Backbone as a chain_set.jsonl record, in Angstrom:
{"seq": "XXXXXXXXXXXXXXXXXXXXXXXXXXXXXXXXXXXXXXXXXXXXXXXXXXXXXXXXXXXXXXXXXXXXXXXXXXXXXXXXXXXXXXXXXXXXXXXXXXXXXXXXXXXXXXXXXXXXXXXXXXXXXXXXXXXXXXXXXXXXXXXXXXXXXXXXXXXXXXXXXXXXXXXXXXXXXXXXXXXXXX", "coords": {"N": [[6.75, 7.41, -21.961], [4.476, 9.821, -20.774], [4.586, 11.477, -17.264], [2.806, 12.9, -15.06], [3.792, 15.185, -12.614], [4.077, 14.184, -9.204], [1.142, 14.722, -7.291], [2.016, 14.302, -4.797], [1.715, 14.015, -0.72], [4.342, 14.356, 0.381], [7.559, 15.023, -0.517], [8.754, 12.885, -4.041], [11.574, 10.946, -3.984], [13.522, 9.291, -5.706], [14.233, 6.129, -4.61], [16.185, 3.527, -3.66], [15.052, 0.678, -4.076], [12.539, -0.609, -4.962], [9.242, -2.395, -4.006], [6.727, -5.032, -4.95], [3.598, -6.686, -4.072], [2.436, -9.91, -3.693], [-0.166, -12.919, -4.406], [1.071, -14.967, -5.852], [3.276, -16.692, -6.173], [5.444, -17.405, -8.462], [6.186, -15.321, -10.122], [7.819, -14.012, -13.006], [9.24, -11.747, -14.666], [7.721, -8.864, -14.889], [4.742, -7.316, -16.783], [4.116, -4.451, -18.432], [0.619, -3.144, -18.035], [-2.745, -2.773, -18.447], [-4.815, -2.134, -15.58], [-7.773, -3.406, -14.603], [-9.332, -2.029, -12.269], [-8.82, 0.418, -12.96], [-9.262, 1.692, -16.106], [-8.976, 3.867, -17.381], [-5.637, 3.956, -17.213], [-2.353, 4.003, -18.171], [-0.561, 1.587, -19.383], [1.427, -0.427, -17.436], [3.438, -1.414, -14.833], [3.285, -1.776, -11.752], [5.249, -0.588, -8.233], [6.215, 0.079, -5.002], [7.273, 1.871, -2.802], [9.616, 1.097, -0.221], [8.703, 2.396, 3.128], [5.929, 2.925, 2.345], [4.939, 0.327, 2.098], [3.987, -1.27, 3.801], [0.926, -0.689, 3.099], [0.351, -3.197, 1.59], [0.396, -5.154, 2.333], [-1.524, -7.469, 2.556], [-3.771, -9.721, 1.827], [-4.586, -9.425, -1.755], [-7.349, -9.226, -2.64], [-8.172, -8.142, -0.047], [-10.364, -5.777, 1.523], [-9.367, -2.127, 2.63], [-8.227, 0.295, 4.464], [-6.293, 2.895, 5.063], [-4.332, 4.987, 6.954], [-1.919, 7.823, 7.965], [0.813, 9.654, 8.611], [3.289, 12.257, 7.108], [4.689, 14.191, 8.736], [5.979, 16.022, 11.728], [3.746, 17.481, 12.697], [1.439, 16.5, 11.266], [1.62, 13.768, 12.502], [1.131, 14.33, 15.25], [-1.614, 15.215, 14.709], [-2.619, 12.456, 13.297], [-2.079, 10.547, 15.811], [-3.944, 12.184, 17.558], [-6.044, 12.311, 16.256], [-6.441, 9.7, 15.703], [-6.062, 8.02, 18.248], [-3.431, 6.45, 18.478], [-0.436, 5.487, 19.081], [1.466, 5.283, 16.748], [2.953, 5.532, 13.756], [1.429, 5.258, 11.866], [-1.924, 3.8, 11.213], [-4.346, 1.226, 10.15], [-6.644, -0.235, 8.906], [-9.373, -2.805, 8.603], [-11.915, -5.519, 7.87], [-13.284, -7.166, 10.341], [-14.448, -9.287, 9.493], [-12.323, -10.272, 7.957], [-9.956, -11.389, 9.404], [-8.814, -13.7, 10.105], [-8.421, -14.393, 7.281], [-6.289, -12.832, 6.734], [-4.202, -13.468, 8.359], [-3.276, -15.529, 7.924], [-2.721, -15.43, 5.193], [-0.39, -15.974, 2.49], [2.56, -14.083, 1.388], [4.075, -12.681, -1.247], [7.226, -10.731, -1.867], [8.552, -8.833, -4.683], [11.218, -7.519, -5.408], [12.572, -4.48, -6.598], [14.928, -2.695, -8.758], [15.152, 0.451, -8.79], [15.43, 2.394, -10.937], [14.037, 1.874, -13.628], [11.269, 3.389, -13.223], [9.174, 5.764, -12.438], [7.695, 8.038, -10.494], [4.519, 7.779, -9.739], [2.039, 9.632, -10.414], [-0.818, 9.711, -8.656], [-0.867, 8.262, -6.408], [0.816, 8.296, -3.329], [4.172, 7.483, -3.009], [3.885, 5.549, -5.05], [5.058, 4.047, -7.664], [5.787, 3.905, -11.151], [6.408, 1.622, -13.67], [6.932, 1.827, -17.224], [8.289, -0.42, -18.881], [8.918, -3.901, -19.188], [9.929, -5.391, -16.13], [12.38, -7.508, -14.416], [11.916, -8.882, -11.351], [14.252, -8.544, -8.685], [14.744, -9.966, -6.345], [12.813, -12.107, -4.531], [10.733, -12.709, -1.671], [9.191, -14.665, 0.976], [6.269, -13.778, 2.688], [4.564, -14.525, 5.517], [1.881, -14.503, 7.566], [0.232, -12.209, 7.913], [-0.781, -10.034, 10.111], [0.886, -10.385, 12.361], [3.373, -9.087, 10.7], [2.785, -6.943, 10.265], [2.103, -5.5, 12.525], [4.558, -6.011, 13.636], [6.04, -4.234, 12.252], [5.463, -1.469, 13.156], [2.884, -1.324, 12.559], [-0.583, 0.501, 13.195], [-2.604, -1.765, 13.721], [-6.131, -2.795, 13.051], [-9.092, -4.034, 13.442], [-12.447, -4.278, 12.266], [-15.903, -3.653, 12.33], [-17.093, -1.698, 10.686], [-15.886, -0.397, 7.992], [-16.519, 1.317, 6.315], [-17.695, 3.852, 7.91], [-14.968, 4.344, 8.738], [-13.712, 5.351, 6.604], [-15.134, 7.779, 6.111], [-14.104, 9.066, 8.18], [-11.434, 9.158, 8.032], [-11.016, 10.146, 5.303], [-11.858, 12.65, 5.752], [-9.898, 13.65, 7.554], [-7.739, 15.184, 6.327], [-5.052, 14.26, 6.32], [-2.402, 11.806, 5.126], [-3.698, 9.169, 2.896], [-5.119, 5.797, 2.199], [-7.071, 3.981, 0.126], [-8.39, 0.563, -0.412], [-10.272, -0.974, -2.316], [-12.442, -0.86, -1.407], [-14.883, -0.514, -1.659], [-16.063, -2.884, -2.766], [-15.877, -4.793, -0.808], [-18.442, -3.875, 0.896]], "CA": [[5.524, 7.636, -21.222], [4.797, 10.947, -19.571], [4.008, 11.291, -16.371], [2.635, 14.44, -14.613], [4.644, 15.839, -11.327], [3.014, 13.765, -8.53], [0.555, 15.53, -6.192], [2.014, 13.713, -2.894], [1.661, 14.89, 0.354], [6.059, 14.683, 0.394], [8.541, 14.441, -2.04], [9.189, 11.744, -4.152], [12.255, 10.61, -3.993], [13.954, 7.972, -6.235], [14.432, 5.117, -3.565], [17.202, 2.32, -4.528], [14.571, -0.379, -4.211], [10.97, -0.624, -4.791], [8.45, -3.625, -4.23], [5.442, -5.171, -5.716], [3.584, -8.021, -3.132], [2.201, -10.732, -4.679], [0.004, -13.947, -3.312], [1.918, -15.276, -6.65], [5.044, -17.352, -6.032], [6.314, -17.616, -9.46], [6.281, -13.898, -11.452], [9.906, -13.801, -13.533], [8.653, -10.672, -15.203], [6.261, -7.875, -14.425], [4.821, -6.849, -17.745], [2.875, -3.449, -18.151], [-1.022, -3.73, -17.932], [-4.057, -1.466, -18.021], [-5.386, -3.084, -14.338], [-9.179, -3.391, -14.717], [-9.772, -0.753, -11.862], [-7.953, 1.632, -13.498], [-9.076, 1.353, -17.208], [-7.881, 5.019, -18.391], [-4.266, 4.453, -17.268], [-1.747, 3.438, -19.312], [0.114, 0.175, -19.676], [2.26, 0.099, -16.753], [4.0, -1.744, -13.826], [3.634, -0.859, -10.576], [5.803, -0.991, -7.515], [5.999, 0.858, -3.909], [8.553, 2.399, -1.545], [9.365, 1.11, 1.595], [8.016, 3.005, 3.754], [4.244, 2.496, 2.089], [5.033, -1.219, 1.457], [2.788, -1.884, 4.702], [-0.5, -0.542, 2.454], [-0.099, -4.182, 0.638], [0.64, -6.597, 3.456], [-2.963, -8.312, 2.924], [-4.529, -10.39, 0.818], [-5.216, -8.479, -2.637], [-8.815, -8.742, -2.668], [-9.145, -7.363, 0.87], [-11.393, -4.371, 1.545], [-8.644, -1.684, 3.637], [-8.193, 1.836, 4.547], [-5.045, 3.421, 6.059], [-4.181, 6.429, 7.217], [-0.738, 7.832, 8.245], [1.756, 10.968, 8.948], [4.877, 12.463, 7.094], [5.439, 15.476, 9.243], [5.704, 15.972, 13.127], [2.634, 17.898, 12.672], [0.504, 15.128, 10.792], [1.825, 12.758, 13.489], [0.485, 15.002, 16.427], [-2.958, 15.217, 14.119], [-2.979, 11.331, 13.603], [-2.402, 10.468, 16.976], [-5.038, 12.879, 18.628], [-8.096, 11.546, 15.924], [-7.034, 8.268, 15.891], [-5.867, 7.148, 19.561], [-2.859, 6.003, 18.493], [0.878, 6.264, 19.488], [2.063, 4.488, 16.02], [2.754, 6.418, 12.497], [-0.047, 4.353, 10.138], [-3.577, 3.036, 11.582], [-4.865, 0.754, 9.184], [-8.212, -0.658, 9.003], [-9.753, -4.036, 7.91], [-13.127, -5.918, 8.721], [-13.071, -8.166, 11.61], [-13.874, -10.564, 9.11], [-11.039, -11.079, 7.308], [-8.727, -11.188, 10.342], [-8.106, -14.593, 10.045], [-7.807, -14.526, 6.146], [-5.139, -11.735, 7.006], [-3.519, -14.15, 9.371], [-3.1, -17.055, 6.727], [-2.129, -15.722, 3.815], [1.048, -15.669, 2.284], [2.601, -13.234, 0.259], [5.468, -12.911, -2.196], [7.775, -9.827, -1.647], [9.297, -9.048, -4.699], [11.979, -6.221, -5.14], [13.182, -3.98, -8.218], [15.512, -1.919, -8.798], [13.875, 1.69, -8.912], [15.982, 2.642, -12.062], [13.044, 2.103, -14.736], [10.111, 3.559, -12.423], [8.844, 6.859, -12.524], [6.529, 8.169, -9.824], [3.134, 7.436, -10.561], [1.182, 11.088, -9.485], [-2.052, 9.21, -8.536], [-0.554, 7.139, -5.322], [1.545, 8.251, -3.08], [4.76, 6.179, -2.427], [3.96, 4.317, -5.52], [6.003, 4.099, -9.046], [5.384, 3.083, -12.607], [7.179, 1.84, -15.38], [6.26, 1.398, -18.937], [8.538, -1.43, -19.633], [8.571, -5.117, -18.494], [10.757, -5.454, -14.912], [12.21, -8.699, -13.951], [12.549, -9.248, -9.992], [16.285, -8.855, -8.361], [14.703, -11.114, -5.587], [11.307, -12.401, -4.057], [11.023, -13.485, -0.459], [7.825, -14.814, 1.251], [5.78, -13.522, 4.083], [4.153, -15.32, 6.519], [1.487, -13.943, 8.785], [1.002, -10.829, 7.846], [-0.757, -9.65, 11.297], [2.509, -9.948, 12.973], [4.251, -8.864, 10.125], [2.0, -5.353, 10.13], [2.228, -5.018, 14.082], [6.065, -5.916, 13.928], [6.441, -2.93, 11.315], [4.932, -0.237, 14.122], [1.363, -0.609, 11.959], [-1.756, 0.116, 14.442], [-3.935, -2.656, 13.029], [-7.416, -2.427, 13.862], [-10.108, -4.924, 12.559], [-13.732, -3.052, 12.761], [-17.427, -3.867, 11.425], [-17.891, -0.902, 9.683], [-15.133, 0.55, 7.099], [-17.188, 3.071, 5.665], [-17.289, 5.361, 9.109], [-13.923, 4.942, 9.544], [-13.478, 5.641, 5.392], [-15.123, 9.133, 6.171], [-12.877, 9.551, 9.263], [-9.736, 9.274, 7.599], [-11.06, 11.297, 4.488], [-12.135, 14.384, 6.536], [-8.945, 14.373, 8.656], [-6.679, 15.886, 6.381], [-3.694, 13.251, 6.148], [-2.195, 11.117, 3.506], [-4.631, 8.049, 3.091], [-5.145, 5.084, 1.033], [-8.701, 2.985, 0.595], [-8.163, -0.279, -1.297], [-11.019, -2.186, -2.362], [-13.3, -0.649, -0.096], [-16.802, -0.841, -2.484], [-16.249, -4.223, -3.494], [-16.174, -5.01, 0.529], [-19.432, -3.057, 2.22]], "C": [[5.643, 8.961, -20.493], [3.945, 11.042, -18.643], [3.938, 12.621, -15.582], [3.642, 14.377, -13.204], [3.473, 15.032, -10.305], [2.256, 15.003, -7.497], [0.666, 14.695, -4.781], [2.126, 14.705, -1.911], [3.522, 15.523, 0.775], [6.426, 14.559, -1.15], [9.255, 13.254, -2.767], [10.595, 11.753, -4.581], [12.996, 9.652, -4.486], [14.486, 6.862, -5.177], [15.571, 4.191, -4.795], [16.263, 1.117, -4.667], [13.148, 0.194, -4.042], [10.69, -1.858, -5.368], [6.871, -3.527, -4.932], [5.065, -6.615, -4.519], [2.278, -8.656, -4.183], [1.365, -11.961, -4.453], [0.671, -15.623, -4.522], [3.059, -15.862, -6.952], [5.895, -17.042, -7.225], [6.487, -16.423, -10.544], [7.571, -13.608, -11.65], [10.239, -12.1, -13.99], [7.412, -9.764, -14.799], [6.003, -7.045, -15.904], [3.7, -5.648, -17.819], [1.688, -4.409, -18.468], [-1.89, -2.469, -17.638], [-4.347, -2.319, -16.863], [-7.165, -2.458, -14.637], [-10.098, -2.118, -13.747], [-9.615, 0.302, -12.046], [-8.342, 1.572, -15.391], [-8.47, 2.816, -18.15], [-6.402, 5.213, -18.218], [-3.939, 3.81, -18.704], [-0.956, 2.553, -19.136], [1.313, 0.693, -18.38], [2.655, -0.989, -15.416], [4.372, -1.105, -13.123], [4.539, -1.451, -9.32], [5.327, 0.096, -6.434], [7.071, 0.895, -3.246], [8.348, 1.686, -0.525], [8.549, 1.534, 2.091], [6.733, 2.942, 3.479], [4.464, 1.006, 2.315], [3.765, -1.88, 2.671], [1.25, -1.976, 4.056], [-0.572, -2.16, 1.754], [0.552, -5.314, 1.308], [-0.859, -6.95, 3.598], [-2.709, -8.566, 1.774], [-4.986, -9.826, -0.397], [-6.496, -8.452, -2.733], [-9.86, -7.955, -1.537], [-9.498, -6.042, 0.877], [-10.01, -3.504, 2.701], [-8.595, -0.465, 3.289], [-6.799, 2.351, 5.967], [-4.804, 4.819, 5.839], [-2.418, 6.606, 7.642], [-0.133, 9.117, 8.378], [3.39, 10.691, 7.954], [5.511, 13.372, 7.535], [5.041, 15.187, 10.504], [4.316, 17.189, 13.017], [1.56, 17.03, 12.165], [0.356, 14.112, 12.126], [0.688, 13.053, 14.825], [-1.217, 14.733, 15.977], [-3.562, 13.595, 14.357], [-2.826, 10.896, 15.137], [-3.459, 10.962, 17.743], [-6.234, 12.191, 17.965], [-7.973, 10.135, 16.37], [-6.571, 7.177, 17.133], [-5.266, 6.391, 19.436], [-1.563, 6.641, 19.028], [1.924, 5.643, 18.052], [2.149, 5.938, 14.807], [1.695, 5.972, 11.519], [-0.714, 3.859, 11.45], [-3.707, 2.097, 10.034], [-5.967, -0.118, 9.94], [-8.964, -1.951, 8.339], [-10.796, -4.912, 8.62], [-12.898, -7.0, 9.677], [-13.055, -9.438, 10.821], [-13.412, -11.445, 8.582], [-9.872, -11.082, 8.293], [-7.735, -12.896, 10.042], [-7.648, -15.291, 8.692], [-6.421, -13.68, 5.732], [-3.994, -12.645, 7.593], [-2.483, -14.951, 8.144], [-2.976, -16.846, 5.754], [-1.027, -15.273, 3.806], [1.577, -15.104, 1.197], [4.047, -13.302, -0.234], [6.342, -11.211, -2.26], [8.201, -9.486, -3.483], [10.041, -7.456, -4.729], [12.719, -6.179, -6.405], [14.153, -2.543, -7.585], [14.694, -0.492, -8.96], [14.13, 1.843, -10.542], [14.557, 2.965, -13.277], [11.667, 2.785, -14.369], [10.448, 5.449, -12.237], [7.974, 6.982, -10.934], [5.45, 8.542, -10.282], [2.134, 8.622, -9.191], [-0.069, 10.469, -8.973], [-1.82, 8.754, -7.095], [0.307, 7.89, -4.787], [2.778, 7.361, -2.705], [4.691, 5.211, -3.416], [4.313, 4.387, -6.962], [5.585, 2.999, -9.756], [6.646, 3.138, -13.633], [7.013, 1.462, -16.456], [7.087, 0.235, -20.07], [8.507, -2.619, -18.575], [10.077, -4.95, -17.605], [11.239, -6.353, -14.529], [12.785, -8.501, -12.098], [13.969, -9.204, -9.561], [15.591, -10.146, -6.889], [12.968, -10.591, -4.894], [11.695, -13.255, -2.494], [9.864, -13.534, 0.062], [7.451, -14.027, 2.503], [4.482, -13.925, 4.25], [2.695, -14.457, 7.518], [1.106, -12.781, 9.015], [0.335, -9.803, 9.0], [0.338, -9.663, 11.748], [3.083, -9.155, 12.019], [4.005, -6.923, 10.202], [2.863, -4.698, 11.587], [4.057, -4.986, 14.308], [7.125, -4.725, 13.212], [5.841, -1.508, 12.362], [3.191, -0.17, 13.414], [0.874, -0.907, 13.465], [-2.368, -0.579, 13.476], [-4.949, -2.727, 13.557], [-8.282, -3.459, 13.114], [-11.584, -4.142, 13.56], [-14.809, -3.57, 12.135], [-17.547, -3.446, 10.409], [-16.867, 0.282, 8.825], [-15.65, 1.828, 6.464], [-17.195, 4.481, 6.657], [-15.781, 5.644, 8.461], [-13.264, 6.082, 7.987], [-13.698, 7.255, 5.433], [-14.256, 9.879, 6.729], [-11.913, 9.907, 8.239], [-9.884, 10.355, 5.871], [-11.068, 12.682, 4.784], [-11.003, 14.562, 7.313], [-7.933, 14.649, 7.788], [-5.215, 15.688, 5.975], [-3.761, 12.495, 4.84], [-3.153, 10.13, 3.991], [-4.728, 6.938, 2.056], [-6.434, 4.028, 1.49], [-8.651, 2.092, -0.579], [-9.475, -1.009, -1.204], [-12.096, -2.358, -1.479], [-14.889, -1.072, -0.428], [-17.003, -2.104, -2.602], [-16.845, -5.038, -1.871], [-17.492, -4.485, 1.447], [-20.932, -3.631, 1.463]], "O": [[6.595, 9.257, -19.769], [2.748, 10.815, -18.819], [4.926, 13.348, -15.478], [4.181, 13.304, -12.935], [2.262, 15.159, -10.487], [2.842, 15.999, -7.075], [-0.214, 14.482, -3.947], [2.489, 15.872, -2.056], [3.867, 16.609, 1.241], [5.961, 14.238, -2.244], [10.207, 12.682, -2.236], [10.9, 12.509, -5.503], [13.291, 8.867, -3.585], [15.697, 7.061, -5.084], [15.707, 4.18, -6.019], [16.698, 0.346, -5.522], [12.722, 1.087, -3.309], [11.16, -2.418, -6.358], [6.159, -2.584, -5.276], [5.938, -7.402, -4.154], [1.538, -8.138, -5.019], [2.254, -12.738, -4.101], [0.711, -16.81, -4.197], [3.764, -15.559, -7.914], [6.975, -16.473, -7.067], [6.888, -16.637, -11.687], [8.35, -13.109, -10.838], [11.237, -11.442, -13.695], [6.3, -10.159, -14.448], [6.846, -6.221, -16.259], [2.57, -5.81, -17.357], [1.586, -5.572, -18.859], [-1.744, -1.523, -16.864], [-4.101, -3.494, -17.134], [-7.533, -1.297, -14.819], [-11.075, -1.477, -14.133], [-10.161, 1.213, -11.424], [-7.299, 1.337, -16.001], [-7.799, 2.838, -19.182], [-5.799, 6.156, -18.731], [-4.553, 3.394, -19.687], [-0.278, 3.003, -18.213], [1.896, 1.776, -18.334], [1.569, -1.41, -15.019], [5.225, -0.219, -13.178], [4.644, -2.677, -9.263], [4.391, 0.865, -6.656], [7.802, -0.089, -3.126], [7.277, 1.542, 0.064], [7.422, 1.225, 1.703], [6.092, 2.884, 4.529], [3.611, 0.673, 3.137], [2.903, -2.725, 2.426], [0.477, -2.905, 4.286], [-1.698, -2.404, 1.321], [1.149, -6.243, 0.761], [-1.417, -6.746, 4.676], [-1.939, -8.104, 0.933], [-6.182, -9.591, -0.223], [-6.883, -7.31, -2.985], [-11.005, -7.503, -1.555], [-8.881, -5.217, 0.202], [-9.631, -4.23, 3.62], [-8.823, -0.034, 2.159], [-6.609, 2.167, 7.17], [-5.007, 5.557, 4.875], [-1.702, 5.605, 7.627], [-1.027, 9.927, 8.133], [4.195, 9.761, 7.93], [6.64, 13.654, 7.134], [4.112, 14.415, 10.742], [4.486, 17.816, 14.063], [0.636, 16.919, 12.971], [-0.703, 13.76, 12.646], [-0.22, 12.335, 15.245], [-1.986, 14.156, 16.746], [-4.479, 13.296, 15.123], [-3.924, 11.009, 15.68], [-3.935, 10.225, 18.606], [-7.16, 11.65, 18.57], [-8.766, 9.472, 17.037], [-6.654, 5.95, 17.088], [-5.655, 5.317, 19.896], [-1.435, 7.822, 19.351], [3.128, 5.545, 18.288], [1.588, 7.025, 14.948], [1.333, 6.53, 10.484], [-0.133, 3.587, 12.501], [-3.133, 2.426, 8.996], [-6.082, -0.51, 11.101], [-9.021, -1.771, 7.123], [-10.676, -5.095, 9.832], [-11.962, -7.74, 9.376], [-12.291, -10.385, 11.003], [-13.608, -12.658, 8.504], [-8.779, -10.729, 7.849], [-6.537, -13.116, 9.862], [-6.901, -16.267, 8.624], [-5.715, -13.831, 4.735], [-2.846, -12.443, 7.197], [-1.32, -14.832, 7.759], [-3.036, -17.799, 4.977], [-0.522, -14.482, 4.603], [1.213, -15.466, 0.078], [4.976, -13.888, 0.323], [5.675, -10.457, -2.968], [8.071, -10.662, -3.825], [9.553, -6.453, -4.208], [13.251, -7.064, -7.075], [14.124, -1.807, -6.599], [13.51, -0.553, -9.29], [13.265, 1.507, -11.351], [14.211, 4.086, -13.652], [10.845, 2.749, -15.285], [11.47, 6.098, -12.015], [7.687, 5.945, -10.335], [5.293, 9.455, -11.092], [1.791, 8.558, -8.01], [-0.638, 11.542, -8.772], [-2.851, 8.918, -6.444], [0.925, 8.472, -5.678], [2.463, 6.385, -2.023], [5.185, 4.109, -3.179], [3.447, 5.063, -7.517], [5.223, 1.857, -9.472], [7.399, 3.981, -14.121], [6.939, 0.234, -16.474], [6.879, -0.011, -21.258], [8.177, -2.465, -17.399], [11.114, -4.529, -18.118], [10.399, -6.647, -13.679], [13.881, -8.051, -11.764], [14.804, -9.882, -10.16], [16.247, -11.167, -6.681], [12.315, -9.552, -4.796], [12.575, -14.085, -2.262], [9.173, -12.547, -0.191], [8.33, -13.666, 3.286], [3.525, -13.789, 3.487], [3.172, -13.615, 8.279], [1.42, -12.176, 10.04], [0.816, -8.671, 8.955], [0.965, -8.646, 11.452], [3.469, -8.141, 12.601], [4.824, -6.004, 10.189], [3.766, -3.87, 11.71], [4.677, -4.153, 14.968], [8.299, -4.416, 13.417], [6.022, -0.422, 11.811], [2.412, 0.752, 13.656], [1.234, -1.661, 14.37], [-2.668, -0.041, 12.41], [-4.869, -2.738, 14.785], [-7.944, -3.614, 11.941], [-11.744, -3.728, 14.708], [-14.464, -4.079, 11.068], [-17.897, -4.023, 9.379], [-16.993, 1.501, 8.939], [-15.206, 2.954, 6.242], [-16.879, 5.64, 6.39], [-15.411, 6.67, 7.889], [-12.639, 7.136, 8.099], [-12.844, 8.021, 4.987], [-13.705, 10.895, 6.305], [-11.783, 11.029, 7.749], [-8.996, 11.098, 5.453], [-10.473, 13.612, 4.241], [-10.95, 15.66, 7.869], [-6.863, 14.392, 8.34], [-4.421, 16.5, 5.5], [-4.582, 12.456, 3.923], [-3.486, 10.081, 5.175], [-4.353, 7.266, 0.93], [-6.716, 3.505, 2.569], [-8.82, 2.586, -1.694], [-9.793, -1.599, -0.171], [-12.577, -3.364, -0.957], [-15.739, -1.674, 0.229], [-18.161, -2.516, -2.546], [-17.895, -5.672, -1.763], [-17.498, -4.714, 2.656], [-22.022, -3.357, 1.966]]}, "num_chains": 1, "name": "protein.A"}
């Protein structure tokens, strides 16, 4: 499979571990897949770095938008728009707070080894053959779990402002599932 040079805001870095979250208990295997929102990629299994892994602490069908810093200059930027003292804001409608609360998700974790970085995402790697899990562990709660990671979590009415916000300011960003939600 070839994969172009990503356009991230940093450098990707082969990490020793990258996840996939899941609300899925039982996946032995991760086998490529065109994913339906994506129909011109190509067959592929995805995972995520640390450090992003917060973008997929919800519920997969929720509507979300996050923002974030990888330089002490970004940081200074995010902090001043968005009236925080955290590194990530993230964003989600008031009213899935308590479908946020209550669901439970499936961690699991791969070796990086077969995973490329996937230029489209930052933070997030593909690989073009089937992956099996080195281990899966659940999570609980995933409000705490966000807030106990330094996320600012915010629950809001109206995602689409904030969707412009965080487009016009400049920073890395990620908007999951935002159309399907407004």
């Amino acid at each position: 499979m070839a994969v172009r040079k990503p356009d991230w805001t940093t450098a990707a870095v082969r990490p020793e571990l990258l996840f996939h979250y899941s609300e899925d208990p039982g996946i032995e295997a991760f086998v490529p897949h065109v994913p339906a929102s994506n129909p011109a990629s190509e067959p592929s299994v995805w995972a995520i770095e640390a450090r992003y892994a917060p973008l997929y602490w919800f519920p997969r069908d929720c509507p979300r938008a996050a923002v974030w810093a990888n330089d002490p200059d970004q940081l200074r930027d995010l902090r001043a728009r968005f009236d925080t003292t955290a590194e990530r804001v993230h964003f989600a409608f008031g009213r899935d707070e308590q479908w946020i609360h209550a669901t439970q998700l499936y961690e699991y974790s791969f070796a990086a080894t077969p995973f490329a970085p996937w230029p489209d995402a930052e933070g997030q790697w593909i690989a073009s053959t089937a992956v099996r899990p080195a281990e899966r562990r659940t999570m609980t709660d995933l409000v705490v779990t966000q807030v106990g990671a330094g996320v600012d979590l915010r629950f809001i009415d109206d995602l689409a402002s904030v969707r412009d916000e965080i487009v016009g300011s400049g920073l890395p960003f990620s908007i999951v599932r935002l159309a399907a939600g407004l």
